[in-house]
Short mmCIF file of C-alpha atoms in Angstrom, two decimals:
data_model
loop_
_atom_site.label_atom_id
_atom_site.label_comp_id
_atom_site.label_asym_id
_atom_site.label_seq_id
_atom_site.Cartn_x
_atom_site.Cartn_y
_atom_site.Cartn_z
CA MET A 1 92.92 106.31 108.67
CA THR A 2 92.41 106.46 104.94
CA ALA A 3 95.85 107.93 104.14
CA PRO A 4 97.79 104.90 105.48
CA LEU A 5 95.43 102.58 103.61
CA TRP A 6 96.06 104.46 100.36
CA GLN A 7 99.81 104.24 100.94
CA LEU A 8 99.53 100.54 101.76
CA ARG A 9 97.59 99.90 98.56
CA LEU A 10 100.08 101.82 96.43
CA THR A 11 103.23 100.29 97.90
CA HIS A 12 101.95 96.73 98.42
CA PRO A 13 99.20 95.93 95.91
CA GLN A 14 99.42 92.21 96.75
CA ILE A 15 97.86 92.82 100.18
CA THR A 16 94.11 92.31 99.96
CA GLN A 17 93.10 91.92 103.60
CA VAL A 18 93.68 94.26 106.55
CA TRP A 19 92.87 93.55 110.20
CA ALA A 20 91.82 96.54 112.26
CA ASP A 21 90.63 97.43 115.72
CA SER A 22 86.94 96.91 116.35
CA ALA A 23 86.42 100.69 116.42
CA TYR A 24 87.08 100.79 112.67
CA SER A 25 84.23 98.37 111.93
CA ARG A 26 81.73 101.17 112.48
CA ASP A 27 80.86 103.99 110.11
CA LEU A 28 81.50 103.55 106.40
CA LEU A 29 85.20 102.62 106.46
CA PRO A 30 84.83 98.88 105.65
CA ASN A 31 82.59 99.63 102.66
CA TRP A 32 84.81 102.50 101.51
CA THR A 33 87.95 100.35 101.57
CA GLN A 34 86.16 97.60 99.64
CA VAL A 35 84.87 99.94 96.93
CA HIS A 36 87.80 102.32 96.49
CA LEU A 37 90.87 100.32 97.48
CA TRP A 38 89.70 96.74 96.86
CA LEU A 39 90.79 95.85 100.39
CA THR A 40 88.85 93.74 102.85
CA LEU A 41 88.87 95.42 106.26
CA ARG A 42 88.31 92.82 108.98
CA PRO A 43 87.86 93.97 112.56
CA VAL A 44 89.45 91.99 115.38
CA LEU A 45 86.59 91.54 117.84
CA ARG A 46 86.69 90.57 121.48
CA PRO A 47 85.16 87.22 122.37
CA LYS A 48 81.53 87.55 123.46
CA GLY A 49 81.03 87.65 127.20
CA SER A 50 84.68 88.43 128.00
CA LYS A 51 85.54 90.89 130.74
CA GLY A 52 88.83 92.62 131.47
CA PHE A 53 92.03 92.06 129.53
CA VAL A 54 91.85 89.54 126.69
CA VAL A 55 94.66 88.72 124.28
CA LEU A 56 93.31 89.22 120.77
CA PRO A 57 95.05 86.96 118.23
CA ARG A 58 95.90 89.35 115.39
CA ARG A 59 96.26 92.44 117.48
CA TRP A 60 98.74 90.81 119.83
CA LYS A 61 101.29 90.54 117.04
CA VAL A 62 101.12 94.27 116.40
CA GLU A 63 101.36 95.15 120.10
CA ARG A 64 104.34 92.81 120.50
CA SER A 65 106.13 94.36 117.51
CA ILE A 66 105.55 97.86 118.84
CA GLY A 67 107.00 96.74 122.17
CA TRP A 68 110.12 95.44 120.43
CA ILE A 69 110.79 98.66 118.55
CA MET A 70 110.23 100.75 121.69
CA ASN A 71 113.39 99.17 123.10
CA ALA A 72 115.25 101.50 120.76
CA ARG A 73 115.49 104.66 122.87
CA ARG A 74 114.95 107.12 120.07
CA ASN A 75 111.61 105.57 119.13
CA CYS A 76 110.22 106.15 122.65
CA ARG A 77 110.17 109.90 122.10
CA ASP A 78 108.78 111.91 119.25
CA TYR A 79 111.96 113.73 118.25
CA GLU A 80 111.47 113.69 114.51
CA ARG A 81 109.85 116.49 112.54
CA LEU A 82 109.33 114.56 109.32
CA PRO A 83 107.48 111.25 109.03
CA GLN A 84 110.23 109.99 106.71
CA ASN A 85 112.75 110.32 109.54
CA SER A 86 110.49 108.40 111.92
CA GLU A 87 110.03 105.70 109.30
CA ALA A 88 113.79 105.44 108.84
CA HIS A 89 114.31 105.01 112.59
CA LEU A 90 111.63 102.33 112.74
CA ASN A 91 113.30 100.47 109.89
CA TRP A 92 116.65 100.81 111.66
CA ALA A 93 115.16 99.40 114.87
CA PHE A 94 113.73 96.37 113.03
CA ILE A 95 117.00 95.80 111.16
CA THR A 96 118.89 95.87 114.45
CA LEU A 97 116.40 93.49 116.03
CA MET A 98 116.60 91.00 113.14
CA THR A 99 120.41 91.07 112.87
CA ARG A 100 120.69 90.34 116.60
CA ARG A 101 118.33 87.40 116.20
CA LEU A 102 120.16 86.07 113.16
CA ALA A 103 123.54 86.38 114.90
CA ARG A 104 122.37 84.31 117.88
CA LYS A 105 124.16 81.00 118.17
CA GLY A 106 121.06 78.98 118.92
CA PRO A 107 117.45 79.26 119.98
CA ARG A 108 116.82 80.95 123.31
CA THR A 109 115.56 78.35 125.72
CA ASP A 110 116.28 80.23 128.95
CA ARG A 111 113.53 82.79 128.46
CA TRP A 112 110.66 80.84 130.01
CA GLU A 113 112.52 78.60 132.42
CA ARG A 114 112.30 79.23 136.13
CA LYS A 115 115.54 80.12 137.78
CA PRO A 116 116.38 78.46 141.10
#
């Protein structure tokens, strides 16, 4: 977990706050990131007393983005040997997604409507 945080800090020094799964709130990781990387690690916690599936506000955005890039067939399998190749394919998937959205003629209103 610390390697991606180091890379994040080096490539994007303007980011000062990181949301993480509640499992990362244990141990010494939040204190370590504060002392060594000057990042605030904030865990996304489940609401108290909740049972079963609960949509967590920050985490939902990540899960939704991962779902979007998994529509690109090559990202569903782990074909790449180098992490740089995987990163390039992820970038390509997001570029494709954004160009399709920008090329749309208007907002999609048919997505949530019931069909007769």
